[in-house]
XYZ file of N, CA and C in Angstrom:
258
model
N -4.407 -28.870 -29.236
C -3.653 -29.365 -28.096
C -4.630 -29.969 -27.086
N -4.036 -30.854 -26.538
C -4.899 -31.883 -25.469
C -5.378 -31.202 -24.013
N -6.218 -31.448 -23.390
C -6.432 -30.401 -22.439
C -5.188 -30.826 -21.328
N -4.803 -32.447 -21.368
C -3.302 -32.690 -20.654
C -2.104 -31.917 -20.993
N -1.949 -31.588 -22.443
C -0.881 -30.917 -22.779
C -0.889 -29.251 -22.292
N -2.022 -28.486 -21.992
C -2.177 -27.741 -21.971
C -2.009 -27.077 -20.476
N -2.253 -28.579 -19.626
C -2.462 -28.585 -18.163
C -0.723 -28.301 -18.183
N 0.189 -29.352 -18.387
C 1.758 -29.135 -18.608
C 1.937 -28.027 -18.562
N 2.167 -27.195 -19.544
C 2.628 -26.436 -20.391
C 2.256 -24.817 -19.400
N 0.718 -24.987 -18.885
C 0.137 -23.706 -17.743
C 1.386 -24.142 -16.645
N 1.458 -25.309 -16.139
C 2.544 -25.718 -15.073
C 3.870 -25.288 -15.281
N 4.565 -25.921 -16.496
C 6.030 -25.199 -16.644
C 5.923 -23.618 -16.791
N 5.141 -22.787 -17.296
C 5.138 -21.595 -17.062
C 4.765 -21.429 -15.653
N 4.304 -21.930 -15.144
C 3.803 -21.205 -13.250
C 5.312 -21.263 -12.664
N 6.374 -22.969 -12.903
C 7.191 -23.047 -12.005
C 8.250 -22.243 -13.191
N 8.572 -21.537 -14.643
C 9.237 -20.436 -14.711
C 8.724 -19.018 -13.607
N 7.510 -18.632 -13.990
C 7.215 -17.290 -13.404
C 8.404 -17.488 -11.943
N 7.976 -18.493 -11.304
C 8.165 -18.719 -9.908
C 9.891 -18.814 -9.427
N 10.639 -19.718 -10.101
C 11.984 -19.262 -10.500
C 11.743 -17.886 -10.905
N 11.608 -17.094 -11.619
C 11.711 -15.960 -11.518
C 11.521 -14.711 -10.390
N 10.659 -14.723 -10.274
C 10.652 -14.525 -8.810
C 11.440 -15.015 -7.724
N 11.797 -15.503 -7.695
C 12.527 -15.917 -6.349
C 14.141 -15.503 -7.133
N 14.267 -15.679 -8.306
C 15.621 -14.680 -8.353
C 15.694 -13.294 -8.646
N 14.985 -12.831 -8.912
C 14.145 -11.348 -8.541
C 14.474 -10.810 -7.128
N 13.803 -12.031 -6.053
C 13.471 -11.698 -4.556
C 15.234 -11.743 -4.048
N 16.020 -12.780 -4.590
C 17.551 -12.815 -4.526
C 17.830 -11.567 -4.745
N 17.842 -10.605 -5.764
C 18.952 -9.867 -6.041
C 18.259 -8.803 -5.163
N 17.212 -8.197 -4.770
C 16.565 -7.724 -4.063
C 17.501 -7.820 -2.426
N 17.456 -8.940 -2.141
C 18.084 -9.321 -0.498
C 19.404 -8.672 -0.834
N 20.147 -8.919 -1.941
C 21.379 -8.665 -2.010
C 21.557 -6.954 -2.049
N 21.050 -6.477 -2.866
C 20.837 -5.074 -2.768
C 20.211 -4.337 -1.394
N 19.745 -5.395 -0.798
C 19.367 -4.261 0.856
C 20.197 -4.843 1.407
N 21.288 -5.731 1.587
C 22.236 -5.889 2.320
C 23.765 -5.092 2.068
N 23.511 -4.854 0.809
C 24.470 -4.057 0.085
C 24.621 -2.718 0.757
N 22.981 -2.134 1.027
C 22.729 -0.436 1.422
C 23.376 -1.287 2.733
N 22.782 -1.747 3.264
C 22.720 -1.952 5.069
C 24.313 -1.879 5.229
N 25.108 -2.447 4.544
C 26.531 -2.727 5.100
C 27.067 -1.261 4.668
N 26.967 -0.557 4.021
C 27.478 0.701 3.363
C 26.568 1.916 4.144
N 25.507 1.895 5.222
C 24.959 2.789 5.133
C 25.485 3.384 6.866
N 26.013 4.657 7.450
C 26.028 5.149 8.129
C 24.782 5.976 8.736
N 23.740 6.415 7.710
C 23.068 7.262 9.174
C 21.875 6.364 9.527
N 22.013 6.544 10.482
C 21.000 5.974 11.528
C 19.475 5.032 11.086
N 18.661 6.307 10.644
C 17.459 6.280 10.235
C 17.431 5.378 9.009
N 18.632 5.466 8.397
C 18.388 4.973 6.943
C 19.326 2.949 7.366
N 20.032 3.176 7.839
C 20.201 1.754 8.677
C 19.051 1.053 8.992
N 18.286 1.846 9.918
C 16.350 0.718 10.472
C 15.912 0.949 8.882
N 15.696 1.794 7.784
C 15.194 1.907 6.629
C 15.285 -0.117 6.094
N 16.861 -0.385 6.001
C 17.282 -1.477 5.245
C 17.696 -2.498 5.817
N 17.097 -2.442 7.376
C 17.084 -3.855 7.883
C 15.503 -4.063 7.839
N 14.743 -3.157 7.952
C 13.297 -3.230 7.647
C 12.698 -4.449 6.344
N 13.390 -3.379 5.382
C 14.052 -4.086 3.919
C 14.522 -5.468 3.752
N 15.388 -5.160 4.304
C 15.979 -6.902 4.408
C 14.760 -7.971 5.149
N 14.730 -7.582 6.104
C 13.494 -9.020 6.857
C 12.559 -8.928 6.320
N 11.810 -7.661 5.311
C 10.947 -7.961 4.191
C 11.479 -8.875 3.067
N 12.274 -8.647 2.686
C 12.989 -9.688 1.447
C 12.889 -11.217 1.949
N 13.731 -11.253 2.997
C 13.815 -12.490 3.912
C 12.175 -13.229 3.968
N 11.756 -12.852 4.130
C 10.128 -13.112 4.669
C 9.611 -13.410 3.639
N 9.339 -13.057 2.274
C 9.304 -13.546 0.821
C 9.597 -14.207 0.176
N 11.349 -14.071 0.549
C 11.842 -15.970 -0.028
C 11.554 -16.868 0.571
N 11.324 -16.673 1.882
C 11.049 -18.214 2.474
C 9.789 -18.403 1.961
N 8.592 -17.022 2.325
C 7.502 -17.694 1.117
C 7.342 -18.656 0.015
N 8.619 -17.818 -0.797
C 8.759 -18.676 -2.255
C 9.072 -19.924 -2.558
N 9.682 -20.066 -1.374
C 11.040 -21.395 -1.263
C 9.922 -22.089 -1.000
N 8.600 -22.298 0.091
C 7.596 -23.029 0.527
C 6.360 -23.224 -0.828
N 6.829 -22.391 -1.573
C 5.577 -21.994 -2.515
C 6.167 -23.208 -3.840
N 7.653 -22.906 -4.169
C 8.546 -23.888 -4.292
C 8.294 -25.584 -4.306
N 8.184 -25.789 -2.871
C 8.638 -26.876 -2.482
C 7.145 -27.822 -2.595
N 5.745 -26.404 -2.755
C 4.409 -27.049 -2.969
C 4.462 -27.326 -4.375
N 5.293 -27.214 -5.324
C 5.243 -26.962 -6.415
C 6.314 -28.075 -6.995
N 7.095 -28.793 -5.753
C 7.985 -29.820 -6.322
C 8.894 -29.049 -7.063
N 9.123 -27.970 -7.284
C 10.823 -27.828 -7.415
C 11.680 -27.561 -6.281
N 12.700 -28.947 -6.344
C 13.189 -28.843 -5.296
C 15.132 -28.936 -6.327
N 16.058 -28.995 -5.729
C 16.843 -29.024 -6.088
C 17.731 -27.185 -7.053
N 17.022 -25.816 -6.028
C 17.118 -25.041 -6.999
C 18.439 -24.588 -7.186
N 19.243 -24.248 -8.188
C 20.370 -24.037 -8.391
C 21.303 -22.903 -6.954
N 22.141 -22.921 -6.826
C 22.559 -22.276 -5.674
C 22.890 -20.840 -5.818
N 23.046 -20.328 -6.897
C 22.964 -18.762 -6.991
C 21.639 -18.143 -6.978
N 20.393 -18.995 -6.435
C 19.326 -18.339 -6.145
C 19.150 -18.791 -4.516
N 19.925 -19.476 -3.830
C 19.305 -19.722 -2.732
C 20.175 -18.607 -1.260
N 19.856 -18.209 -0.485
C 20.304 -16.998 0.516
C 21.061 -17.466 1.435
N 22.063 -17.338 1.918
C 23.127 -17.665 2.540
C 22.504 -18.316 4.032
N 22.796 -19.491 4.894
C 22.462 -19.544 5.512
C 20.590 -20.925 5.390
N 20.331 -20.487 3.913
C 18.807 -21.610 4.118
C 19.256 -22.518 3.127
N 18.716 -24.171 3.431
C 19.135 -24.976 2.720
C 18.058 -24.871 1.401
N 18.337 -26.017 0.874
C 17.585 -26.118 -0.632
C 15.912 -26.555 -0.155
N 15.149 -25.650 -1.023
C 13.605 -26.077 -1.029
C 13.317 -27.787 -1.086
């Protein structure tokens, strides 16, 4: 294989890993918003908003990490309510 083909091929695997991750980091947000809306005591409420603006803070990472990476256009069951497309 050509060292061009090889250059490709390291690339489409970086921007899979990377889709992956970022729908990883999705179901993640969804699951601490899940506790947060269901959770009554106190302590464990700051626990999963903590949670959440950690999640939050990661995708936008990704989405920028994304957008250095030229995938733009990402399907909409990975993107978080509220941010437009990378």
């Amino acid at each position: 294989m050509t060292k061009k083909k090889l250059l490709k091929l390291r690339q489409d695997q970086e921007r899979l890993a990377l889709l992956a991750e970022i729908e990883t980091t999705k179901r993640a947000h969804d699951i601490a918003l899940a506790n947060l809306e269901n959770m009554t005591d106190p302590d464990l409420i700051d626990c999963y908003i903590y949670e959440l603006n950690a999640v939050q803070v990661r995708y936008k990472f990704l989405l920028r990490l994304a957008k250095k990476n030229n995938l733009t256009n990402l399907p909409s069951s990975l993107m978080l309510p509220g941010n437009s497309q990378a």
